[in-house]
Short mmCIF file of C-alpha atoms in Angstrom, two decimals:
data_model
loop_
_atom_site.label_atom_id
_atom_site.label_comp_id
_atom_site.label_asym_id
_atom_site.label_seq_id
_atom_site.Cartn_x
_atom_site.Cartn_y
_atom_site.Cartn_z
CA MET O 1 10.08 -48.02 19.04
CA ARG O 2 8.66 -49.28 15.68
CA ILE O 3 5.20 -48.34 14.31
CA LEU O 4 3.90 -51.00 12.00
CA PRO O 5 0.80 -50.89 9.77
CA SER O 6 -2.28 -53.14 10.74
CA GLY O 7 -5.21 -52.29 8.30
CA GLU O 8 -7.20 -49.21 7.68
CA ARG O 9 -8.02 -48.67 11.35
CA ALA O 10 -5.06 -49.85 13.40
CA LEU O 11 -1.27 -49.60 14.28
CA LEU O 12 1.06 -51.91 15.86
CA ILE O 13 3.66 -50.43 17.90
CA GLU O 14 6.73 -52.53 18.88
CA VAL O 15 8.68 -51.65 21.87
CA ASP O 16 11.46 -53.20 24.17
CA GLY O 17 9.42 -55.06 26.89
CA PRO O 18 6.52 -55.24 29.06
CA THR O 19 7.30 -52.09 31.10
CA ALA O 20 7.35 -50.08 28.01
CA VAL O 21 4.19 -51.80 26.75
CA HIS O 22 2.11 -51.09 29.83
CA ALA O 23 3.34 -47.30 29.91
CA LEU O 24 2.63 -46.94 26.10
CA ALA O 25 -0.77 -48.60 26.55
CA ARG O 26 -1.73 -46.42 29.24
CA ALA O 27 -0.44 -43.20 27.49
CA LEU O 28 -2.33 -43.87 24.49
CA ALA O 29 -5.60 -45.29 25.88
CA GLN O 30 -6.94 -41.95 26.72
CA VAL O 31 -6.23 -40.26 23.27
CA ALA O 32 -9.24 -39.15 21.27
CA GLY O 33 -10.05 -41.47 18.43
CA VAL O 34 -8.55 -44.45 20.08
CA ILE O 35 -11.18 -47.26 20.51
CA ASP O 36 -9.21 -50.40 21.42
CA VAL O 37 -5.70 -50.80 22.94
CA VAL O 38 -4.22 -54.44 22.98
CA PRO O 39 -0.99 -54.67 24.98
CA ALA O 40 1.03 -58.00 24.30
CA ALA O 41 4.49 -59.15 25.10
CA ARG O 42 6.39 -56.53 23.10
CA THR O 43 3.77 -54.58 21.22
CA VAL O 44 0.60 -52.43 21.63
CA LEU O 45 -2.04 -52.73 19.01
CA LEU O 46 -4.13 -49.48 18.66
CA THR O 47 -7.52 -49.54 16.90
CA CYS O 48 -8.80 -46.04 16.06
CA ALA O 49 -11.69 -44.36 14.29
CA PRO O 50 -10.41 -44.34 10.64
CA GLU O 51 -10.25 -40.43 10.48
CA ALA O 52 -8.06 -40.42 13.69
CA LEU O 53 -5.51 -42.85 12.56
CA ASP O 54 -3.02 -40.34 10.96
CA GLY O 55 -3.10 -38.30 14.15
CA VAL O 56 -2.63 -41.08 16.39
CA ARG O 57 0.45 -42.39 14.39
CA SER O 58 2.08 -38.88 14.49
CA LEU O 59 1.40 -38.75 18.29
CA ALA O 60 2.92 -42.16 18.86
CA ALA O 61 5.95 -41.30 16.67
CA ASP O 62 6.63 -38.03 18.76
CA LEU O 63 6.70 -40.08 22.36
CA THR O 64 9.97 -39.72 23.98
CA PRO O 65 11.82 -42.82 25.23
CA GLU O 66 11.16 -41.51 28.86
CA GLU O 67 7.45 -41.34 28.27
CA VAL O 68 7.40 -45.02 26.99
CA SER O 69 9.60 -46.39 29.78
CA ALA O 70 7.80 -44.56 32.71
CA ALA O 71 8.02 -46.50 35.97
CA ASP O 72 5.11 -49.11 36.19
CA THR O 73 2.41 -47.95 38.46
CA GLY O 74 -0.15 -50.64 37.99
CA GLU O 75 -2.22 -51.28 41.00
CA GLU O 76 -2.10 -54.26 43.14
CA VAL O 77 -4.74 -56.94 43.46
CA VAL O 78 -4.71 -59.65 46.20
CA ILE O 79 -6.43 -62.94 45.32
CA ASP O 80 -7.46 -65.29 48.12
CA VAL O 81 -6.94 -68.95 47.16
CA HIS O 82 -8.07 -72.21 48.66
CA TYR O 83 -5.13 -74.44 47.91
CA ASP O 84 -7.21 -77.62 46.96
CA GLY O 85 -6.07 -78.07 43.39
CA GLU O 86 -6.12 -81.32 41.59
CA ASP O 87 -2.42 -81.00 40.64
CA LEU O 88 -0.90 -79.59 43.98
CA ASP O 89 0.40 -82.99 45.05
CA GLY O 90 1.71 -83.64 41.52
CA VAL O 91 3.47 -80.27 41.40
CA ALA O 92 4.93 -81.03 44.95
CA ARG O 93 6.36 -84.47 43.49
CA MET O 94 7.76 -82.75 40.22
CA THR O 95 9.44 -80.01 42.01
CA GLY O 96 10.63 -82.02 45.03
CA LEU O 97 9.04 -79.59 47.48
CA SER O 98 6.23 -80.20 50.12
CA THR O 99 2.90 -78.99 49.39
CA THR O 100 3.43 -76.39 52.12
CA GLU O 101 6.45 -75.21 50.49
CA VAL O 102 4.78 -74.99 46.99
CA ILE O 103 1.84 -72.85 48.56
CA ALA O 104 4.78 -70.64 50.31
CA ARG O 105 6.41 -70.16 47.14
CA HIS O 106 3.17 -69.24 45.19
CA THR O 107 1.93 -66.89 47.60
CA GLY O 108 5.47 -65.36 48.25
CA ALA O 109 5.88 -63.88 44.87
CA THR O 110 4.49 -60.57 43.35
CA TYR O 111 3.35 -60.99 39.96
CA THR O 112 2.65 -58.73 36.93
CA ALA O 113 -0.19 -59.19 34.57
CA ASP O 114 1.74 -58.99 31.26
CA PHE O 115 -1.03 -59.10 28.89
CA LEU O 116 -4.70 -60.77 28.45
CA GLY O 117 -5.63 -63.38 26.02
CA PHE O 118 -7.07 -66.80 25.57
CA ALA O 119 -10.45 -65.84 27.08
CA PRO O 120 -11.95 -62.57 28.40
CA GLY O 121 -10.22 -61.70 31.68
CA PHE O 122 -7.36 -64.33 31.28
CA ALA O 123 -4.28 -62.52 32.33
CA TYR O 124 -0.78 -64.13 31.73
CA LEU O 125 1.14 -63.47 34.93
CA SER O 126 4.98 -63.19 35.06
CA GLY O 127 6.83 -63.43 38.29
CA LEU O 128 6.53 -67.17 39.21
CA ASP O 129 9.21 -68.65 41.41
CA PRO O 130 11.58 -70.54 39.14
CA ALA O 131 11.18 -73.55 41.55
CA LEU O 132 7.62 -73.80 40.32
CA HIS O 133 8.28 -73.83 36.68
CA VAL O 134 6.45 -77.14 35.56
CA PRO O 135 5.44 -77.96 32.07
CA ARG O 136 1.73 -78.05 30.92
CA LEU O 137 -0.27 -81.24 31.36
CA ASP O 138 0.35 -83.71 28.37
CA THR O 139 -3.34 -83.94 27.80
CA PRO O 140 -5.37 -80.82 28.56
CA ARG O 141 -8.48 -81.14 30.63
CA THR O 142 -11.61 -80.61 28.72
CA SER O 143 -13.06 -78.57 31.39
CA VAL O 144 -11.27 -76.39 34.06
CA PRO O 145 -13.58 -74.80 36.61
CA ALA O 146 -14.02 -71.05 36.84
CA GLY O 147 -11.60 -69.52 39.47
CA ALA O 148 -9.05 -72.26 39.04
CA VAL O 149 -5.53 -70.95 40.08
CA ALA O 150 -2.91 -72.53 37.86
CA ILE O 151 0.67 -72.58 36.83
CA ALA O 152 2.45 -73.62 33.55
CA GLY O 153 5.89 -72.97 32.45
CA ASP O 154 7.18 -69.58 33.86
CA ARG O 155 3.54 -68.33 34.12
CA ALA O 156 0.63 -68.20 36.71
CA ALA O 157 -3.03 -67.54 35.81
CA VAL O 158 -6.71 -67.70 37.11
CA TYR O 159 -9.17 -68.99 34.83
CA PRO O 160 -12.14 -66.49 34.63
CA ARG O 161 -14.75 -69.10 33.58
CA SER O 162 -14.89 -72.86 32.87
CA SER O 163 -12.92 -73.76 29.82
CA PRO O 164 -10.66 -76.35 28.46
CA GLY O 165 -7.02 -75.89 29.78
CA GLY O 166 -3.76 -77.52 30.06
CA TRP O 167 -2.21 -75.62 33.01
CA ARG O 168 -1.76 -77.33 36.42
CA LEU O 169 -4.25 -76.53 39.14
CA LEU O 170 -2.92 -75.47 42.67
CA GLY O 171 -6.32 -74.29 44.00
CA HIS O 172 -9.33 -72.11 43.38
CA THR O 173 -10.60 -68.49 44.20
CA ASP O 174 -13.96 -67.10 44.71
CA ALA O 175 -12.70 -63.86 43.15
CA VAL O 176 -14.68 -62.78 40.00
CA LEU O 177 -12.19 -62.36 37.24
CA PHE O 178 -14.34 -61.23 34.35
CA ASP O 179 -17.83 -59.31 35.02
CA PRO O 180 -19.53 -57.92 31.85
CA GLU O 181 -21.30 -55.32 34.27
CA ALA O 182 -18.00 -53.92 35.73
CA ASP O 183 -15.82 -51.21 34.25
CA PRO O 184 -13.40 -52.53 33.05
CA PRO O 185 -14.80 -56.02 32.87
CA ALA O 186 -11.48 -57.66 33.56
CA LEU O 187 -10.28 -57.59 37.11
CA LEU O 188 -6.62 -57.74 35.98
CA GLN O 189 -5.53 -55.40 33.33
CA ALA O 190 -2.08 -55.46 31.53
CA GLY O 191 0.31 -53.95 34.19
CA THR O 192 -1.87 -54.97 37.34
CA ARG O 193 0.36 -56.36 40.13
CA VAL O 194 -1.01 -59.56 41.67
CA ARG O 195 -0.42 -61.39 44.87
CA PHE O 196 -1.88 -64.56 46.01
CA ARG O 197 -3.02 -65.13 49.74
CA GLU O 198 -3.95 -68.43 51.30
CA VAL O 199 -7.23 -68.71 52.95
CA GLY O 200 -9.24 -71.49 54.83
CA MET P 1 -42.31 -60.67 18.24
CA LEU P 2 -40.78 -63.18 15.73
CA ARG P 3 -41.32 -66.80 16.48
CA VAL P 4 -38.63 -69.09 15.16
CA LEU P 5 -40.06 -72.10 13.45
CA ASP P 6 -36.72 -73.62 12.18
CA ALA P 7 -33.13 -72.34 11.95
CA GLY P 8 -29.90 -73.62 10.84
CA LEU P 9 -26.80 -71.50 12.02
CA VAL P 10 -28.56 -68.16 12.80
CA LEU P 11 -26.96 -65.57 15.18
CA ILE P 12 -28.02 -62.18 16.57
CA GLU P 13 -25.34 -59.64 15.60
CA ASP P 14 -24.73 -55.87 15.60
CA LEU P 15 -21.58 -53.99 14.99
CA GLY P 16 -19.92 -55.69 17.99
CA ARG P 17 -18.37 -54.60 21.32
CA ALA P 18 -15.22 -52.71 20.37
CA GLY P 19 -13.49 -51.04 23.38
CA HIS P 20 -12.94 -53.89 25.52
CA ALA P 21 -9.97 -55.76 23.80
CA SER P 22 -7.71 -54.84 26.79
CA SER P 23 -9.81 -57.05 28.96
CA GLY P 24 -9.46 -59.91 26.41
CA VAL P 25 -12.83 -59.39 24.78
CA PRO P 26 -13.21 -59.89 20.96
CA VAL P 27 -15.00 -57.13 18.92
CA SER P 28 -17.25 -59.70 17.36
CA GLY P 29 -20.26 -58.27 15.44
CA ALA P 30 -21.59 -58.92 11.96
CA ALA P 31 -19.17 -60.75 9.68
CA ASP P 32 -20.32 -58.54 6.81
CA GLN P 33 -20.78 -55.26 8.50
CA GLY P 34 -21.60 -53.42 5.03
CA ALA P 35 -24.68 -55.71 4.60
CA LEU P 36 -25.89 -55.28 8.11
CA VAL P 37 -25.57 -51.59 7.67
CA ALA P 38 -27.33 -51.73 4.36
CA ALA P 39 -30.31 -53.68 5.74
CA ASN P 40 -30.72 -51.32 8.70
CA ARG P 41 -30.60 -48.04 6.66
CA ARG P 42 -33.44 -49.49 4.38
CA LEU P 43 -35.65 -49.81 7.36
CA GLY P 44 -34.68 -46.41 8.96
CA ASN P 45 -32.87 -48.31 11.74
CA PRO P 46 -29.56 -47.00 13.24
CA ASP P 47 -26.70 -48.63 11.35
CA GLY P 48 -25.87 -51.01 14.19
CA ALA P 49 -29.51 -52.35 15.22
CA PRO P 50 -29.26 -55.84 16.07
CA ALA P 51 -30.35 -58.21 13.11
CA LEU P 52 -30.26 -61.95 12.31
CA GLU P 53 -27.07 -63.34 10.57
CA VAL P 54 -28.26 -66.30 8.56
CA MET P 55 -25.95 -68.89 7.23
CA LEU P 56 -26.99 -70.23 3.83
CA GLY P 57 -30.50 -69.00 4.07
CA GLN P 58 -31.60 -71.55 6.85
CA LEU P 59 -34.35 -69.84 8.60
CA HIS P 60 -38.16 -70.09 8.92
CA LEU P 61 -40.17 -67.76 11.21
CA ARG P 62 -43.55 -66.39 11.90
CA ALA P 63 -44.36 -62.78 12.56
CA GLU P 64 -46.50 -62.51 15.75
CA GLN P 65 -47.00 -58.82 15.13
CA GLU P 66 -46.98 -56.61 11.95
CA VAL P 67 -43.26 -55.95 11.19
CA LEU P 68 -41.34 -54.56 8.37
CA VAL P 69 -38.26 -56.68 7.28
CA THR P 70 -35.49 -56.68 4.58
CA LEU P 71 -32.46 -58.77 3.67
CA ALA P 72 -28.98 -57.89 2.58
CA GLY P 73 -25.75 -59.66 2.06
CA ALA P 74 -26.05 -63.16 0.46
CA PRO P 75 -29.34 -62.67 -1.59
CA ALA P 76 -31.28 -65.74 -0.10
CA PRO P 77 -34.72 -65.95 -1.83
CA LEU P 78 -37.31 -64.55 0.55
CA ARG P 79 -40.72 -65.97 0.61
CA ALA P 80 -43.33 -64.23 2.74
CA ASP P 81 -46.85 -65.69 2.82
CA GLY P 82 -46.23 -67.67 -0.29
CA MET P 83 -44.85 -64.87 -2.36
CA VAL P 84 -41.11 -64.51 -3.29
CA HIS P 85 -39.81 -60.95 -3.07
CA PRO P 86 -36.87 -59.58 -4.93
CA PRO P 87 -33.39 -59.11 -3.27
CA GLY P 88 -33.38 -55.86 -1.28
CA ALA P 89 -37.03 -55.43 -0.90
CA VAL P 90 -38.60 -54.02 2.03
CA VAL P 91 -41.35 -56.49 3.24
CA MET P 92 -44.25 -55.97 5.35
CA LEU P 93 -45.13 -59.16 7.16
CA PRO P 94 -48.69 -58.91 8.69
CA ALA P 95 -49.33 -60.59 12.00
CA GLY P 96 -49.43 -64.34 11.60
CA ALA P 97 -47.44 -64.25 8.31
CA GLU P 98 -44.58 -66.77 7.86
CA LEU P 99 -41.29 -65.94 6.31
CA MET P 100 -38.95 -68.54 4.89
CA LEU P 101 -35.41 -68.17 3.41
CA ARG P 102 -33.85 -70.50 0.80
CA THR P 103 -30.14 -71.09 -0.16
CA PRO P 104 -28.72 -67.87 -1.61
CA PRO P 105 -27.25 -68.22 -5.31
CA TRP P 106 -23.98 -66.91 -4.06
CA GLY P 107 -22.56 -65.81 -0.61
CA LEU P 108 -22.75 -67.46 2.80
CA ARG P 109 -24.45 -64.93 5.19
CA SER P 110 -27.62 -63.01 4.79
CA TYR P 111 -28.72 -60.36 7.22
CA LEU P 112 -32.47 -60.17 8.12
CA ALA P 113 -33.20 -56.89 9.67
CA VAL P 114 -36.51 -56.03 11.25
CA ARG P 115 -37.70 -52.33 11.74
CA GLY P 116 -36.92 -51.57 15.43
CA GLY P 117 -34.15 -54.18 15.59
CA ILE P 118 -34.10 -57.41 17.44
CA ASP P 119 -34.46 -56.46 21.35
CA VAL P 120 -32.09 -58.47 23.31
CA PRO P 121 -30.10 -57.72 26.53
CA ARG P 122 -26.69 -56.10 25.56
CA VAL P 123 -23.51 -57.62 26.99
CA LEU P 124 -20.80 -54.82 27.12
CA GLY P 125 -22.85 -52.70 25.05
CA SER P 126 -23.41 -55.13 22.28
CA ALA P 127 -26.18 -57.75 21.23
CA SER P 128 -23.77 -59.77 19.19
CA HIS P 129 -23.15 -63.53 19.73
CA ASP P 130 -19.49 -64.13 19.94
CA VAL P 131 -18.59 -67.80 19.06
CA LEU P 132 -15.15 -67.47 20.67
CA SER P 133 -15.89 -66.05 24.18
CA GLY P 134 -19.58 -67.01 24.40
CA LEU P 135 -20.62 -63.54 25.08
CA GLY P 136 -23.95 -62.16 23.96
CA PRO P 137 -27.24 -63.91 23.36
CA PRO P 138 -27.13 -67.69 22.48
CA PRO P 139 -27.46 -68.82 18.80
CA VAL P 140 -31.06 -68.68 17.62
CA GLN P 141 -33.11 -72.02 17.72
CA ALA P 142 -36.39 -73.22 16.68
CA GLY P 143 -38.91 -72.27 19.32
CA ASP P 144 -37.23 -69.04 20.20
CA VAL P 145 -39.41 -66.01 20.44
CA LEU P 146 -37.59 -62.75 19.45
CA ALA P 147 -38.80 -59.52 20.74
CA VAL P 148 -38.77 -56.42 18.27
CA GLY P 149 -37.61 -53.04 19.49
CA ALA P 150 -39.34 -49.82 19.19
CA PRO P 151 -38.76 -47.85 15.77
CA THR P 152 -36.53 -44.89 16.16
CA GLY P 153 -37.03 -42.86 13.06
CA PRO P 154 -39.01 -42.55 9.76
CA VAL P 155 -38.55 -45.34 6.96
CA PRO P 156 -36.72 -43.85 4.08
CA THR P 157 -39.11 -43.19 1.11
CA ALA P 158 -36.44 -44.34 -1.34
CA ASP P 159 -33.83 -47.29 -1.07
CA ALA P 160 -30.75 -45.97 0.82
CA ASP P 161 -27.61 -46.33 -1.08
CA HIS P 162 -26.06 -49.59 -0.33
CA PRO P 163 -23.25 -51.65 -2.02
CA GLY P 164 -24.24 -54.09 -4.68
CA PRO P 165 -23.17 -57.79 -4.84
CA HIS P 166 -19.71 -58.13 -3.54
CA THR P 167 -17.01 -59.74 -5.79
CA PRO P 168 -15.87 -62.03 -3.11
CA PHE P 169 -13.04 -63.49 -5.37
CA LEU P 170 -10.87 -60.24 -5.21
CA LEU P 171 -9.79 -59.03 -1.66
CA ASP P 172 -7.93 -55.76 -1.49
CA VAL P 173 -5.11 -56.29 1.02
CA LEU P 174 -2.78 -53.78 2.75
CA PRO P 175 0.82 -54.69 3.87
CA GLY P 176 0.70 -56.42 7.28
CA PRO P 177 2.78 -55.64 10.20
CA ARG P 178 5.02 -58.72 9.63
CA ARG P 179 5.21 -58.74 6.02
CA ASP P 180 9.28 -58.58 6.46
CA TRP P 181 9.03 -62.15 8.07
CA PHE P 182 8.46 -63.54 4.46
CA THR P 183 10.65 -63.85 1.47
CA SER P 184 10.01 -61.52 -1.33
CA GLU P 185 8.99 -64.60 -3.53
CA ALA P 186 6.24 -65.44 -0.70
CA VAL P 187 5.03 -61.83 -0.91
CA GLU P 188 4.83 -62.16 -4.69
CA THR P 189 3.01 -65.46 -4.57
CA PHE P 190 0.55 -64.17 -1.79
CA LEU P 191 -0.35 -61.14 -4.27
CA SER P 192 -0.66 -63.11 -7.38
CA GLU P 193 -1.76 -66.82 -6.75
CA PRO P 194 -5.33 -67.96 -6.07
CA TYR P 195 -6.07 -69.56 -2.76
CA THR P 196 -9.12 -71.86 -1.94
CA VAL P 197 -11.21 -71.52 1.18
CA THR P 198 -11.04 -74.94 2.94
CA ASP P 199 -13.52 -75.16 5.55
CA THR P 200 -16.90 -74.04 6.75
CA GLY P 201 -17.30 -70.30 7.18
CA ASP P 202 -16.06 -69.80 10.76
CA ARG P 203 -16.56 -66.43 12.44
CA VAL P 204 -13.13 -66.90 14.37
CA GLY P 205 -11.06 -67.51 11.11
CA VAL P 206 -11.12 -68.97 7.68
CA ARG P 207 -8.19 -71.33 6.56
CA LEU P 208 -7.05 -71.17 2.96
CA ASP P 209 -5.27 -73.64 0.86
CA GLY P 210 -2.74 -72.75 -1.85
CA PRO P 211 0.87 -72.17 -2.38
CA VAL P 212 3.08 -72.34 0.67
CA LEU P 213 4.46 -68.89 1.84
CA GLU P 214 8.11 -69.36 3.02
CA ARG P 215 9.37 -67.27 5.78
CA ALA P 216 12.53 -65.31 5.41
CA ARG P 217 13.50 -65.89 9.04
CA SER P 218 13.08 -68.39 11.83
CA GLY P 219 12.18 -68.27 15.29
CA GLU P 220 8.80 -67.67 17.08
CA LEU P 221 6.74 -64.37 17.16
CA ALA P 222 5.52 -63.18 20.63
CA SER P 223 1.85 -63.00 20.46
CA GLU P 224 0.40 -59.79 19.52
CA GLY P 225 -2.75 -57.87 18.73
CA VAL P 226 -4.61 -58.51 15.56
CA VAL P 227 -7.68 -57.04 13.83
CA ARG P 228 -10.44 -58.54 11.85
CA GLY P 229 -9.05 -59.16 8.27
CA SER P 230 -5.50 -60.00 9.39
CA VAL P 231 -4.01 -62.55 7.24
CA GLN P 232 -1.98 -64.72 9.53
CA VAL P 233 0.45 -67.35 8.31
CA PRO P 234 1.00 -70.38 10.62
CA PRO P 235 4.10 -72.61 10.25
CA ASP P 236 2.49 -74.75 7.58
CA GLY P 237 2.73 -71.66 5.29
CA LYS P 238 -1.04 -71.70 4.46
CA PRO P 239 -2.64 -68.35 5.35
CA LEU P 240 -5.68 -67.84 7.35
CA ILE P 241 -8.16 -64.70 7.50
CA PHE P 242 -9.25 -63.56 10.88
CA GLY P 243 -13.05 -63.07 11.33
CA PRO P 244 -14.92 -60.84 13.66
CA ASP P 245 -14.80 -63.34 16.58
CA HIS P 246 -10.96 -63.70 16.37
CA PRO P 247 -9.00 -63.92 19.57
CA VAL P 248 -7.54 -60.50 20.48
CA THR P 249 -3.95 -61.69 20.09
CA GLY P 250 -2.51 -64.04 17.68
CA GLY P 251 0.80 -66.07 17.56
CA TYR P 252 1.98 -66.07 14.08
CA PRO P 253 3.09 -63.51 11.68
CA VAL P 254 0.51 -61.27 9.76
CA ILE P 255 1.57 -60.72 6.17
CA GLY P 256 -1.22 -58.56 5.13
CA VAL P 257 -4.49 -56.96 6.40
CA LEU P 258 -7.83 -56.78 4.41
CA THR P 259 -9.51 -53.54 3.86
CA GLU P 260 -12.72 -53.23 5.78
CA ALA P 261 -14.81 -53.77 2.51
CA ALA P 262 -12.71 -56.80 1.69
CA ALA P 263 -13.08 -58.26 5.40
CA ASP P 264 -16.87 -57.96 4.75
CA ALA P 265 -16.46 -59.69 1.36
CA SER P 266 -14.41 -62.45 2.69
CA ALA P 267 -17.42 -63.24 4.95
CA GLN P 268 -19.49 -64.43 1.92
CA VAL P 269 -16.81 -66.82 0.31
CA ARG P 270 -18.01 -70.35 0.53
CA PRO P 271 -15.89 -73.36 1.21
CA GLY P 272 -14.30 -74.52 -2.06
CA GLN P 273 -14.38 -71.08 -3.70
CA GLN P 274 -11.19 -69.25 -4.68
CA VAL P 275 -9.98 -65.82 -3.57
CA ARG P 276 -7.07 -63.48 -4.88
CA PHE P 277 -5.38 -60.89 -2.84
CA ARG P 278 -5.11 -57.50 -4.78
CA HIS P 279 -2.29 -55.45 -3.37
CA ARG P 280 -2.97 -51.93 -2.14
CA GLY P 281 -0.14 -49.86 -1.11
CA TRP P 282 2.70 -52.57 -1.03
#
């Protein structure tokens, strides 16, 4: 673990991988003086009240390897999907699978939200079946509808709201991924386990 | 109520919505927080009362009730009912009075605060408009009617202390998390050579032009959390400074991070002007 500086109010803590990131983020989110926690692929950014920065730095430095590699206990969320996406047939052609088989492989995996970014509530999910690894669109769509269920590279995701996007669309969900009135506002947090279930 | 008669780029901003970054929500808030706080303190408002962030003095409005206003940040000349007021003045606008700002002699963003604050619904605890995520109240437009909140405390009898004009050209910078991604020559260049602000003031980030900063290593950095004032260096070697509406993570190495005061000052640098980074603790 390395603790790197990030200005007068933040620290960037570098660890080995997603499991340690999620354990560290959970361990430090509740510490007094910590205002914001940003888990990413191999780092956790902690933003603190300025007077709390030194205390949080010592506390992080004293964490044992066991504490930052604790078993992941993220909760599981099931997302119901209508597999009617514009790119479903195209993904089937690219992968040599039938659309039924694409859906079976997409619903057959358990995903982990590694981190959020791009837009509020947008979680990058790992765990996609290697048979479904397809590149992004050459030309991104100017507007992807809210709730679009998509894949690109080795990742899956759900668009929380309408935005431009280059991922391939398999279907859509009525689930609300981002709700400013909810606590926390994002349905998926770093470490959350995700499964997709086919409906209607 | 304030009736907006004409507006350029005018946003409602407070001190932002920290605490939701783990849900992918940027902090947002005033680009020059020191200026917002100074204006609010002059009126006896809480530091984070919502105010108008006005780009280059483009605002004309009419008070529909008697209100107390003041301006901080870029010193846009403030004309109220035909009279020009000195920078920093607390101005009483009687009902029906019109207020017009003009282009400030320096700086980009002025903060027009009103006693009681602008009263708009909060999203995740903040009235700030975030240009990246779209959260918060929409940009202010001609025809809008802005409600004014109830005052919460006495108006100070003397001007509260507030910072004078910034020196936007000298920005204090602390070592960034990835300074070891750069050659020692690049670090020396970054801390000594001037850089020019290239494009319009953007609340997401400001691009700079100047000497290219060479990396000491190849490969890609996995995206990681960044803060306002982070100086990130994309592959072209030209640094950019993240503003209040920056994405919660960035994909390029951060060579340095501005102090809070320098991040405020960077919000006032106009396109074409130069900045220098002054090292602190390197």
